[in-house]
mmCIF file of C-alpha atoms in Angstrom:
data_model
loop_
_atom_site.group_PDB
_atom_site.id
_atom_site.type_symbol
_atom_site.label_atom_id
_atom_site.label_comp_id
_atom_site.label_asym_id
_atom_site.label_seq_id
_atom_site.Cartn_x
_atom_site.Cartn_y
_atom_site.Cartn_z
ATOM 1 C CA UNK S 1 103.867 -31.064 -55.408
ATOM 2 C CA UNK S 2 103.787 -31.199 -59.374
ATOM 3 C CA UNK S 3 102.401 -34.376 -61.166
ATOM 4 C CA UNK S 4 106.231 -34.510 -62.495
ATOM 5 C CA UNK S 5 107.855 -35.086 -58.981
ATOM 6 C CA UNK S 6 104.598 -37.530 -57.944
ATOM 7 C CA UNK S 7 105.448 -39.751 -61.052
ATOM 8 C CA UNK S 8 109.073 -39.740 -60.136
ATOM 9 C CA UNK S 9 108.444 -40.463 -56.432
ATOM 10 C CA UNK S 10 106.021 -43.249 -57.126
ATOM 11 C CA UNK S 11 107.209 -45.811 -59.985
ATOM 12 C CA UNK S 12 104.364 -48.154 -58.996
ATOM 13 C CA UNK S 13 101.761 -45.963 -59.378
ATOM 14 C CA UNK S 14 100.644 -44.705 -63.195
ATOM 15 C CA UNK S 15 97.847 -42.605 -64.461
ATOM 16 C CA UNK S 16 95.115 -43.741 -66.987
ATOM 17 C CA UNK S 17 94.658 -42.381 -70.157
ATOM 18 C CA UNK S 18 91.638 -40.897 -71.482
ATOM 19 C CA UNK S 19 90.163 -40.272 -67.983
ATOM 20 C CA UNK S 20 86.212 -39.163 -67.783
ATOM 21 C CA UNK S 21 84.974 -35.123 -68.099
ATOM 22 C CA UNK S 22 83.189 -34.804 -65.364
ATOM 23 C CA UNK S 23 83.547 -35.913 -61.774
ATOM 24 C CA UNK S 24 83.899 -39.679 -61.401
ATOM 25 C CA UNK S 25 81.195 -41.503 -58.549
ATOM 26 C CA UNK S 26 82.487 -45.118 -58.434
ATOM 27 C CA UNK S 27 85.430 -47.464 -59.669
ATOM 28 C CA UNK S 28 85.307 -51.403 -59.627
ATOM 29 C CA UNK S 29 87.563 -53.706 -60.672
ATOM 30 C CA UNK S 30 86.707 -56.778 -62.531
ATOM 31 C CA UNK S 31 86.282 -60.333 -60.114
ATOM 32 C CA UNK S 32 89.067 -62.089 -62.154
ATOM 33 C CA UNK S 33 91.011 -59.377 -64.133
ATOM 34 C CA UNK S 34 92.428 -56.155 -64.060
ATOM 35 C CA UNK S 35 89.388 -54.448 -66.104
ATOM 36 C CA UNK S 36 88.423 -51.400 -64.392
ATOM 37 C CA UNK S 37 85.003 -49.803 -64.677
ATOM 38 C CA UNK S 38 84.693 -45.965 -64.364
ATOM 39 C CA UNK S 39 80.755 -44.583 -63.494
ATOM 40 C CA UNK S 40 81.133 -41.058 -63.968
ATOM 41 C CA UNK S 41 78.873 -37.240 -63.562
ATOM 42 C CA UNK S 42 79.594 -37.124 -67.850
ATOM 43 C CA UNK S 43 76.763 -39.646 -68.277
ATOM 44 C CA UNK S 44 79.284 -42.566 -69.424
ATOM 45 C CA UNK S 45 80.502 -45.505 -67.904
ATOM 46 C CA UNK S 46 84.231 -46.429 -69.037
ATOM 47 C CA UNK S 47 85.745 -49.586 -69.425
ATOM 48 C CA UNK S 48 89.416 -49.865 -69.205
ATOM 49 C CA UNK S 49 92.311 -52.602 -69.113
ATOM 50 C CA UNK S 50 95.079 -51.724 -66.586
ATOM 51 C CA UNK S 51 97.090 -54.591 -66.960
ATOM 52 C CA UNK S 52 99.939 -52.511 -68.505
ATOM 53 C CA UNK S 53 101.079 -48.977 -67.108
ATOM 54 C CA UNK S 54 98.791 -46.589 -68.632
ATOM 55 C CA UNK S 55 96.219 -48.799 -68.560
ATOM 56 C CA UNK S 56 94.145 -48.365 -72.239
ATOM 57 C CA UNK S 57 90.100 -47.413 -72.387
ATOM 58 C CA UNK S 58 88.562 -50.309 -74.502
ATOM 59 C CA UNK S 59 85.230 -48.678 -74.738
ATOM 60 C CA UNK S 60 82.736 -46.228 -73.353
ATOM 61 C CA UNK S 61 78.736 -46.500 -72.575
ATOM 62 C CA UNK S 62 76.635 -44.135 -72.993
ATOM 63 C CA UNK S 63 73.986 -42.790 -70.387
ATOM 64 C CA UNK S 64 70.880 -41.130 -70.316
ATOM 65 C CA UNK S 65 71.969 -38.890 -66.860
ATOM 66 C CA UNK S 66 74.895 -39.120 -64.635
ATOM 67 C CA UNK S 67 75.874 -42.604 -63.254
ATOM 68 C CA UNK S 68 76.338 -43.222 -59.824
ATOM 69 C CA UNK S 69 77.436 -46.554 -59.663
ATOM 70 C CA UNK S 70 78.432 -49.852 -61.031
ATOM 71 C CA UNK S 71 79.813 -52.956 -60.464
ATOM 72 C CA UNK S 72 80.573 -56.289 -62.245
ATOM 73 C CA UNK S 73 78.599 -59.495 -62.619
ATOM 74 C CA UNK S 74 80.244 -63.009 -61.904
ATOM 75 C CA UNK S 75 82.596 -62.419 -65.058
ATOM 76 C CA UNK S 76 83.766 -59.579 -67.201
ATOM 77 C CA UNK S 77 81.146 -59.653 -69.664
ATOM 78 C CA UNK S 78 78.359 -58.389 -67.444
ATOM 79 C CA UNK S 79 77.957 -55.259 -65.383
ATOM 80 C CA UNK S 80 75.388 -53.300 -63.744
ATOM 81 C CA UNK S 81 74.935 -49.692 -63.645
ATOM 82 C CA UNK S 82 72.475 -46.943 -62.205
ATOM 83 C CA UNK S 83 72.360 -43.297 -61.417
ATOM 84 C CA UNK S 84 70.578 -40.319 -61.775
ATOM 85 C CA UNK S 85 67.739 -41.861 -64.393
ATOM 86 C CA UNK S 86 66.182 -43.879 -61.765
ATOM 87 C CA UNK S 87 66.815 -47.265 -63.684
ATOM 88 C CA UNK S 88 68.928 -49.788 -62.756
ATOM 89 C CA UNK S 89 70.735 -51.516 -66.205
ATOM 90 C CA UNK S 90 72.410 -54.630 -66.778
ATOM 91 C CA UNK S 91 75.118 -53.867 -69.568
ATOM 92 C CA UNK S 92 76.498 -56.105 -71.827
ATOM 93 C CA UNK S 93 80.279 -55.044 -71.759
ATOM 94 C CA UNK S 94 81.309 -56.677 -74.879
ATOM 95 C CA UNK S 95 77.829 -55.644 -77.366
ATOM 96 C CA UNK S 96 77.164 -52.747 -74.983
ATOM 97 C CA UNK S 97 73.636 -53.813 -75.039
ATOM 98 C CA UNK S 98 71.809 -52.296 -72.000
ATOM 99 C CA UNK S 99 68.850 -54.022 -70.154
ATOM 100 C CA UNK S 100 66.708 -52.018 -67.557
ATOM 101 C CA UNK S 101 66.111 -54.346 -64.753
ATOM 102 C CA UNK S 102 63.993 -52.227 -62.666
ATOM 103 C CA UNK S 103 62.874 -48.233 -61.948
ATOM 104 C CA UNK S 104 63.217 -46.418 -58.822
ATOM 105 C CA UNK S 105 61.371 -42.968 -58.421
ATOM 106 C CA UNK S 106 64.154 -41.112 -57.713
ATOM 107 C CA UNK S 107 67.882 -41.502 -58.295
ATOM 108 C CA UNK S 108 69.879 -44.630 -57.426
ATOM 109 C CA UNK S 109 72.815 -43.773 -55.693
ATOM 110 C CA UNK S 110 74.104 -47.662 -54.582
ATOM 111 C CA UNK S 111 74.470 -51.053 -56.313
ATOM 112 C CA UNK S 112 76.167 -54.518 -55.394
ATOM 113 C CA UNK S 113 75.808 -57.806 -56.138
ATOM 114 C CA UNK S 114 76.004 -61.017 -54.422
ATOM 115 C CA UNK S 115 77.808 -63.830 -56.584
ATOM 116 C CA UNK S 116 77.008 -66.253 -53.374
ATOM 117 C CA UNK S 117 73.074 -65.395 -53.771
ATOM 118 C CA UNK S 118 73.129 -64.201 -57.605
ATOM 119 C CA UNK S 119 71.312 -61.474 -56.740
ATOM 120 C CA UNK S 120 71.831 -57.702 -57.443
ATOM 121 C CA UNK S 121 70.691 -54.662 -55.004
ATOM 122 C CA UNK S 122 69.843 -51.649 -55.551
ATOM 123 C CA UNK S 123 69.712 -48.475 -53.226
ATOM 124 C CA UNK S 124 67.472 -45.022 -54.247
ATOM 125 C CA UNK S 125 66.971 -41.580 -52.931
ATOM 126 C CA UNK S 126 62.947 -43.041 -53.185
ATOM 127 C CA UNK S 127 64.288 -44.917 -49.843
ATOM 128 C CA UNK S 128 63.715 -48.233 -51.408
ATOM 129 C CA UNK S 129 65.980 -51.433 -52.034
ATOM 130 C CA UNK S 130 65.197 -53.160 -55.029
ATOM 131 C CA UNK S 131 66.453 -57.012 -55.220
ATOM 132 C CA UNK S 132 67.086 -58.292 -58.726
ATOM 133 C CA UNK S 133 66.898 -62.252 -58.618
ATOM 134 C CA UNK S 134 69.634 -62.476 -61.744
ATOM 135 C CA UNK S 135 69.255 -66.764 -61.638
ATOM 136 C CA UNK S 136 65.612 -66.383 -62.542
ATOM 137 C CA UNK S 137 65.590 -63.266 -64.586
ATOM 138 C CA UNK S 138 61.800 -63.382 -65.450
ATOM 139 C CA UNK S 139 60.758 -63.079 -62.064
ATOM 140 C CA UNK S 140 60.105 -58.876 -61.446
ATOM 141 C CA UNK S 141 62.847 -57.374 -58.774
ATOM 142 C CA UNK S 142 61.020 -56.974 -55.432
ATOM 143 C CA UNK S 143 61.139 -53.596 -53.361
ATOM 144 C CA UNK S 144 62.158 -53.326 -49.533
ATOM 145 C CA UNK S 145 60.842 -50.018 -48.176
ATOM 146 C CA UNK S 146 63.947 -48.326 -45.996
ATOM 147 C CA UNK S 147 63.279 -46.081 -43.032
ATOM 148 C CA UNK S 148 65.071 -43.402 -44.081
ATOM 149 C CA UNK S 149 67.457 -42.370 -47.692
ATOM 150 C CA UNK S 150 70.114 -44.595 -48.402
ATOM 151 C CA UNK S 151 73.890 -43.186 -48.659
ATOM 152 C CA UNK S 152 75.774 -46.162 -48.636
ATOM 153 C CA UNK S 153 75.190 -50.270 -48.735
ATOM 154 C CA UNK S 154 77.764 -52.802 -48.639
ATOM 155 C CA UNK S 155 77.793 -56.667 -48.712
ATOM 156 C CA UNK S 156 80.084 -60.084 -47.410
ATOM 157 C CA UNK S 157 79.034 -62.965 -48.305
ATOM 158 C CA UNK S 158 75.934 -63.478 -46.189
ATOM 159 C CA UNK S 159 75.320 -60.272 -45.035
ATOM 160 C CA UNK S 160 74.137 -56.633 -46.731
ATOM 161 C CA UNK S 161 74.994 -53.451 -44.955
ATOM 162 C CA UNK S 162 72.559 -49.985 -45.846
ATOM 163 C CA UNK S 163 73.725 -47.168 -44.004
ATOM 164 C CA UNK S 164 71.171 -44.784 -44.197
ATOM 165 C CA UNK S 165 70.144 -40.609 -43.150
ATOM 166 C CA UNK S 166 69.163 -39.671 -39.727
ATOM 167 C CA UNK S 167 72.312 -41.915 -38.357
ATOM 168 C CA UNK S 168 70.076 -45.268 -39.069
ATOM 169 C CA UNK S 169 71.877 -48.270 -40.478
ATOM 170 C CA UNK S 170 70.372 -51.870 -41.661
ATOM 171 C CA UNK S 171 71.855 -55.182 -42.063
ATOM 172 C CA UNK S 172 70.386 -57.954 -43.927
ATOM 173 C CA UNK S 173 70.860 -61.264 -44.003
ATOM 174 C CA UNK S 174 71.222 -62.064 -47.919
ATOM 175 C CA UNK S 175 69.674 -65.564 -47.782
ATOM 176 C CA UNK S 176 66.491 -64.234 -46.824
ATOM 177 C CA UNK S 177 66.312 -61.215 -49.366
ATOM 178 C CA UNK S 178 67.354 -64.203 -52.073
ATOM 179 C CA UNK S 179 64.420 -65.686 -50.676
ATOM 180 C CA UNK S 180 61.955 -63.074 -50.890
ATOM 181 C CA UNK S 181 62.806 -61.952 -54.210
ATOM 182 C CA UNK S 182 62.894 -65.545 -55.893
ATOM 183 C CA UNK S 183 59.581 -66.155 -54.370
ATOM 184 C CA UNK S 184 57.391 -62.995 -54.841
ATOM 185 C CA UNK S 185 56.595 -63.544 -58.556
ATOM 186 C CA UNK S 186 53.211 -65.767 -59.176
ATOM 187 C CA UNK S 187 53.863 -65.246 -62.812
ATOM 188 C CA UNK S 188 56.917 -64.040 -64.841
ATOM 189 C CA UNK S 189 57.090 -61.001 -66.313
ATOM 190 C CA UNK S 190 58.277 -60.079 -70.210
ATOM 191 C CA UNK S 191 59.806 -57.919 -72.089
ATOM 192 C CA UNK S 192 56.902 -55.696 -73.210
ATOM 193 C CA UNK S 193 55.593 -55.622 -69.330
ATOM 194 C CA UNK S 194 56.736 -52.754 -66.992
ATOM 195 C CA UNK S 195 59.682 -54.190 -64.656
ATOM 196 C CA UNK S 196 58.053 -52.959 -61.259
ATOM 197 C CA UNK S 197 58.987 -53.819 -58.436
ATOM 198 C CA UNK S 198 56.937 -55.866 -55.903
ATOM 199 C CA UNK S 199 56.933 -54.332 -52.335
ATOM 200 C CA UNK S 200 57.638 -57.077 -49.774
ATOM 201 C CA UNK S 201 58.558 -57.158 -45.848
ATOM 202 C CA UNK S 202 61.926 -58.359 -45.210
ATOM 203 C CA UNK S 203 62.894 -57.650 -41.028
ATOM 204 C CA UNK S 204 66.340 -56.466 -40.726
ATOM 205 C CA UNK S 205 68.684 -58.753 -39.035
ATOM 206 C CA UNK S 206 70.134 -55.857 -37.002
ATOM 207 C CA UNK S 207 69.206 -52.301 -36.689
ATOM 208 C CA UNK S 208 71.891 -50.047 -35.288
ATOM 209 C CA UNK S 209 72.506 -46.455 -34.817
ATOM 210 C CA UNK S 210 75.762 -45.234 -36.737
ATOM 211 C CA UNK S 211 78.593 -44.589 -34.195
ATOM 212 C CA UNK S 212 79.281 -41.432 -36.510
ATOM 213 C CA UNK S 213 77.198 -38.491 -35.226
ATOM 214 C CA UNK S 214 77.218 -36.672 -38.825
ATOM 215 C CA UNK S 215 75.827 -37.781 -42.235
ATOM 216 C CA UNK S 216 77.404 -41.263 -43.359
ATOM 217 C CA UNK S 217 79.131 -40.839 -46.385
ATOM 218 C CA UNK S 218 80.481 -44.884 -46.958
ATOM 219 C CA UNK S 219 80.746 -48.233 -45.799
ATOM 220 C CA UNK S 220 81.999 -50.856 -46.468
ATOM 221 C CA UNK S 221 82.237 -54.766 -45.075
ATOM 222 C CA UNK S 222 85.117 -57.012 -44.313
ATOM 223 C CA UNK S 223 85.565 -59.873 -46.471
ATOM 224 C CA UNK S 224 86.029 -62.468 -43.587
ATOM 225 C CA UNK S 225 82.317 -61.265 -42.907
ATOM 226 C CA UNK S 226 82.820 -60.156 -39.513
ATOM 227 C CA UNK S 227 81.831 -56.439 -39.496
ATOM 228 C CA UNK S 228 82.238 -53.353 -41.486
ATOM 229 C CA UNK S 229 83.783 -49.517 -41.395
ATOM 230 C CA UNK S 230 81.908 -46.643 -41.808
ATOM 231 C CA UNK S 231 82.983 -42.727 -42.629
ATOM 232 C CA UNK S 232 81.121 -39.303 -42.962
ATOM 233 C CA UNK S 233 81.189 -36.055 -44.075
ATOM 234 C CA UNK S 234 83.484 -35.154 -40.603
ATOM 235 C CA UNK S 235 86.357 -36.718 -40.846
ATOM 236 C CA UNK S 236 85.652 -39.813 -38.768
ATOM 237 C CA UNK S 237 85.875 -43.331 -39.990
ATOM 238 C CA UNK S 238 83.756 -46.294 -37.397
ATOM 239 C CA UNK S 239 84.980 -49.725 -37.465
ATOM 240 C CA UNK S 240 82.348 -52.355 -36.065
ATOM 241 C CA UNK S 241 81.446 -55.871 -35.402
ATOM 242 C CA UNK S 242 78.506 -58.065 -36.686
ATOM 243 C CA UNK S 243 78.588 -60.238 -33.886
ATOM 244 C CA UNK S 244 76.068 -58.707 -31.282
ATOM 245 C CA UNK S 245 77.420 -60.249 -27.968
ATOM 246 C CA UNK S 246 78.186 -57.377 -25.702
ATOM 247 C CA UNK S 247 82.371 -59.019 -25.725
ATOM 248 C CA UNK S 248 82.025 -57.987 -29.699
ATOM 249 C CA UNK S 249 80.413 -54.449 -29.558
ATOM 250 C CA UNK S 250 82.457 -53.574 -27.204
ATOM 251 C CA UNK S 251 85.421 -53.827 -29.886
ATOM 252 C CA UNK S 252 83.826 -51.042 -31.523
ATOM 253 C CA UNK S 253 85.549 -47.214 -32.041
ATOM 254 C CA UNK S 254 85.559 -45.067 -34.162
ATOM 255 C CA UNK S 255 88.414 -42.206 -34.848
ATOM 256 C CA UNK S 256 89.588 -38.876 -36.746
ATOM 257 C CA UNK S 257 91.421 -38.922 -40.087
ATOM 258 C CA UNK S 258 91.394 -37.178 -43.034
ATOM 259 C CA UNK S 259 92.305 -33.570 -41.243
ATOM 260 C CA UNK S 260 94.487 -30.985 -41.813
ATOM 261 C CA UNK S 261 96.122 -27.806 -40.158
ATOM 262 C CA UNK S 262 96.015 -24.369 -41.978
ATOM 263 C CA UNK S 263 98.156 -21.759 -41.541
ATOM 264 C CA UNK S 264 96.835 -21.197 -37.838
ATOM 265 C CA UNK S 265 97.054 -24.584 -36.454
ATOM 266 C CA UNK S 266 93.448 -25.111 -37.038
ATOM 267 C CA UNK S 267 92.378 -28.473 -38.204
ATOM 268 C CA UNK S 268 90.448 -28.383 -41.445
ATOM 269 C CA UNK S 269 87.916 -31.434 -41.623
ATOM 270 C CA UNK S 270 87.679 -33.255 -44.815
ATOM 271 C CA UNK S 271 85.231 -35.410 -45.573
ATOM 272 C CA UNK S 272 86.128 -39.183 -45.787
ATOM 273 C CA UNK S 273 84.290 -40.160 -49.139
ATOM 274 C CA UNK S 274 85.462 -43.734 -50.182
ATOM 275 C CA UNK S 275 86.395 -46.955 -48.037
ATOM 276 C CA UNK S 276 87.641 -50.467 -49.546
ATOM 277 C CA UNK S 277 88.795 -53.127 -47.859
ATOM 278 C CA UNK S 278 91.894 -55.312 -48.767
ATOM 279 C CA UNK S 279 90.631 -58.924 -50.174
ATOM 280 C CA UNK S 280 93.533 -60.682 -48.988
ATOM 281 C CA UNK S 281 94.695 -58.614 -45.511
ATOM 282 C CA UNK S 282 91.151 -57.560 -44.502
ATOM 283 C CA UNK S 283 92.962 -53.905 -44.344
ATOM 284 C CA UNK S 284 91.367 -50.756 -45.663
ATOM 285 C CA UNK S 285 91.997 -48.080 -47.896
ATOM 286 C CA UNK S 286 90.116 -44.036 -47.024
ATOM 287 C CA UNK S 287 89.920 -41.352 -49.658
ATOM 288 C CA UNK S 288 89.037 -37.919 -48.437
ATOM 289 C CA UNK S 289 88.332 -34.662 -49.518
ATOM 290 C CA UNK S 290 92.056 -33.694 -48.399
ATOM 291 C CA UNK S 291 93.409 -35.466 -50.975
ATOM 292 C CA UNK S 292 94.738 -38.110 -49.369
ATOM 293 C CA UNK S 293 94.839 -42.108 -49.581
ATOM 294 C CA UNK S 294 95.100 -43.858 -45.860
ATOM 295 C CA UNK S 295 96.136 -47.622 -45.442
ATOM 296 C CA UNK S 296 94.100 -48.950 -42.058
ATOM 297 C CA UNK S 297 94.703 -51.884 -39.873
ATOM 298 C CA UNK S 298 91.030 -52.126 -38.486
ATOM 299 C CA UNK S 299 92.101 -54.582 -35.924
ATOM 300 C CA UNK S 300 95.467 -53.202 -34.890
ATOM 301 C CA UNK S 301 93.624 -49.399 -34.582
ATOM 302 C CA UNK S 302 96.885 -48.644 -36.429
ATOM 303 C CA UNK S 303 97.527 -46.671 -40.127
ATOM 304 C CA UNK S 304 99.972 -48.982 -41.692
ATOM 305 C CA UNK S 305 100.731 -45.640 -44.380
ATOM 306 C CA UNK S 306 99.764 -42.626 -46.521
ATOM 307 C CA UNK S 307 100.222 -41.970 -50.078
ATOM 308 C CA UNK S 308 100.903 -38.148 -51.356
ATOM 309 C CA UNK S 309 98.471 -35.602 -51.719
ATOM 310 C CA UNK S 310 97.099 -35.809 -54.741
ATOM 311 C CA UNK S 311 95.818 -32.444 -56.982
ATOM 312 C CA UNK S 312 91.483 -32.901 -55.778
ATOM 313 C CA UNK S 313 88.956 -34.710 -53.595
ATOM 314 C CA UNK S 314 89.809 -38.659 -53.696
ATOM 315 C CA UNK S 315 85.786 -39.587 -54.488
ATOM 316 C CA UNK S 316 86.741 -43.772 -55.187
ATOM 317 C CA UNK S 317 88.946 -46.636 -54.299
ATOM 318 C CA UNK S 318 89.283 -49.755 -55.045
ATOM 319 C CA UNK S 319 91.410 -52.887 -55.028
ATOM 320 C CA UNK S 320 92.015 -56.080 -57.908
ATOM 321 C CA UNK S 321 89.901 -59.277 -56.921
ATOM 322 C CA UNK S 322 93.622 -60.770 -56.241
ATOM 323 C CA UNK S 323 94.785 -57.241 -53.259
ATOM 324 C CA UNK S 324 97.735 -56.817 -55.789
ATOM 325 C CA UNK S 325 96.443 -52.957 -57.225
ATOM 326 C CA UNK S 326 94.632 -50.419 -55.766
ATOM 327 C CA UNK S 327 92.755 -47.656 -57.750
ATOM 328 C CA UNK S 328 91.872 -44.582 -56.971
ATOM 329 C CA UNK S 329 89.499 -41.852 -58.585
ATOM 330 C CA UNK S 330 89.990 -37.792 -57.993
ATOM 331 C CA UNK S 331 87.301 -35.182 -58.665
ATOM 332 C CA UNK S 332 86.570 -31.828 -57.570
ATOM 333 C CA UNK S 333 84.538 -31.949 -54.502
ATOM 334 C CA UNK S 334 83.974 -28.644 -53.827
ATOM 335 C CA UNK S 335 85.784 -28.454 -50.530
ATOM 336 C CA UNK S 336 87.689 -25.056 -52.043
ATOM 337 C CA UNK S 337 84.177 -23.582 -52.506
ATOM 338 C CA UNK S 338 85.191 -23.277 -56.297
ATOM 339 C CA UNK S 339 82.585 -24.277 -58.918
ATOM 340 C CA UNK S 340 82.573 -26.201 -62.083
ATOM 341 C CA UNK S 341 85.027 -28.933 -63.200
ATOM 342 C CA UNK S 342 88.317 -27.465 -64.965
ATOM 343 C CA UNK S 343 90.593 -29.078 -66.924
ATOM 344 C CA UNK S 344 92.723 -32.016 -65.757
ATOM 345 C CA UNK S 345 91.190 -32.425 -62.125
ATOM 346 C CA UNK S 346 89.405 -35.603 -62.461
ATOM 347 C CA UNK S 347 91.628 -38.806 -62.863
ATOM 348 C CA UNK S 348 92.321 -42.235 -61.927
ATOM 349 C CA UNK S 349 95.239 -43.858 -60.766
ATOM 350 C CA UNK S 350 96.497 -47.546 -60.241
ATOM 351 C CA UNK S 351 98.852 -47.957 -57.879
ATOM 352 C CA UNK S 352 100.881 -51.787 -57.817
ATOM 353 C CA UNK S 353 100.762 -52.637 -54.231
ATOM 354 C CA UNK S 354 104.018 -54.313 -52.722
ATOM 355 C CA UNK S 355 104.359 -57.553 -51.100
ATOM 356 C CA UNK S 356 103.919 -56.434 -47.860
ATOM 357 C CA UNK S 357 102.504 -52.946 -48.652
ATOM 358 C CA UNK S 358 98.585 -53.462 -47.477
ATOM 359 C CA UNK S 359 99.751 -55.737 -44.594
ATOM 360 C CA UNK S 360 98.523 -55.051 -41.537
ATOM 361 C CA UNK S 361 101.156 -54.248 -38.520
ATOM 362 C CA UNK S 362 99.470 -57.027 -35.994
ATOM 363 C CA UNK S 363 98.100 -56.195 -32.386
ATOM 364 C CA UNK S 364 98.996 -53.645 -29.992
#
């Protein structure tokens, strides 16, 4: 299908202009607004306004290596980023001052923070969480040694979610990682000093085994805090419970998307790379390597719809702090077995959700 007939088939949905060069890792949408940040392989971060159909880029940041992730502050002034240069940066959107708040020893690959706790996490390929207490900035972030390499983390409003290699998978309770961090520091640390972090011992409040039995490759929570979905690199997506009452885990399943036939009849498995959940509905939204954008009703076990295949891999999605947009990121990911990045393959696209459009479809 061309880009013409896609346009013409969906009027809610437009493309943004002046999209990144390289493929893009993460999209987030501002807490209040319809500012969109872009983290992308081309060692920027982009900053765009998609209140109006085009949307417009209002500025770019510059990186020292790729960046992996991002996410806002409690307003759209500050953000966070971190990626492949090990540090984690708070950025001042509107100077574009950038602040390292910590180093990792290897690359960062996850970042979220809690607006509840005001503090900011950070996951790294050195299998270590670093907590940045934001409400008492000169205290040094503290360090959380992880069992195995993080791939994913996630959060609600009391609870943090690392899904990690070798099928293991953390959750934290946030109150006591607050608690750690804001305590660690006997004196505070400035400017001139190096941020490192301080290792501390924070038990998990649950360890589980992922119900996925190949590498994770996202999760994310619900927002009424009562569990989380999980996908990997096979086509699977897990939808589970916090609550660890036998009643609640057995609620748990997990099931196949993101597949399709070739010419033979054979399925081809795709990868299931991004996962968001609906602020309002408590729905979620897949991207996969097959181009495709699912609609879930976690509770139902039902897909309320899917959106046309678009031209590459779907690597990001994401909805507006108020459910009524969803965005979407493509890059090459390889899937083809081509190389290299060409020319008009990596976008992003905001798509103006209906009333009713993210709503789930109620029980069975």
């Amino acid at each position: 299908m061309s880009e013409s007939q896609i346009k013409m088939m969906s009027p809610a949905q437009y493309e943004l202009s002046d999209p990144p060069s390289d493929a893009i890792s993460a999209i987030k949408f501002a807490p209040a607004s319809l500012q969109l940040l872009v983290a992308s392989w081309d060692k920027n971060v982009y900053l765009y306004d998609t209140s109006e159909s085009g949307g417009k880029l209002l500025r770019t940041y510059q990186h020292r290596a790729p960046v992996l992730d991002v996410c806002f502050g409690d307003n759209d002034e500050d953000a966070y980023t971190t990626g492949l240069d090990c540090d984690v940066r708070r950025l001042n959107l509107s100077s574009g001052d950038q602040t390292v708040l910590s180093s990792h020893t290897a690359g960062v690959k996850s970042l979220v923070y809690s607006s509840q706790h005001q503090i900011l996490v950070s996951a790294s390929w050195d299998s270590n969480l670093n907590i940045h207490h934001l409400s008492s900035p000169s205290n040094p972030p503290t360090s959380i040694a992880l069992p195995s390499k993080p791939f994913s983390i996630s959060l609600t409003a009391t609870k943090l979610v690392v899904a990690m290699a070798s099928r293991a998978l953390h959750i934290y309770d946030l109150a006591s990682l607050a608690s750690a961090s804001s305590s660690s520091s006997p004196s505070p640390v400035t400017d001139s000093q190096t941020r490192a972090a301080i290792p501390v011992s924070v038990e998990p409040w649950q360890r589980r085994e992922s119900s996925l039995k190949f590498m994770t490759r996202a999760v994310a929570c619900m927002p009424n805090d009562a569990g989380y979905a999980s996908s990997s690199i096979e086509g699977r997506v897990a939808v589970e419970w916090f609550d660890p009452s036998p009643e609640s885990q057995a609620r748990k399943y997990a099931f196949k998307c993101h597949r399709q036939a070739n010419e033979e009849g054979v399925d081809i498995v795709y990868p299931v790379n991004a996962l968001a959940f609906h602020p309002v509905h408590g729905t979620f939204a897949s991207g996969g390597g097959d181009g495709f954008v699912a609609l879930w009703d976690g509770v139902a076990k039902r897909r309320i719809r899917q959106y046309q295949r678009y031209a590459s891999s779907v690597s990001a999605v994401a909805f507006s702090g108020d459910g009524k947009f969803l965005a979407l990121a493509i890059s090459p990911g390889f899937e083809d077995g081509r190389e290299g990045v060409g020319e008009g393959v990596v976008k992003v696209f905001v798509r103006t959700l209906g009333e009713n459009e993210a709503k789930g479809k109620g029980m069975k």
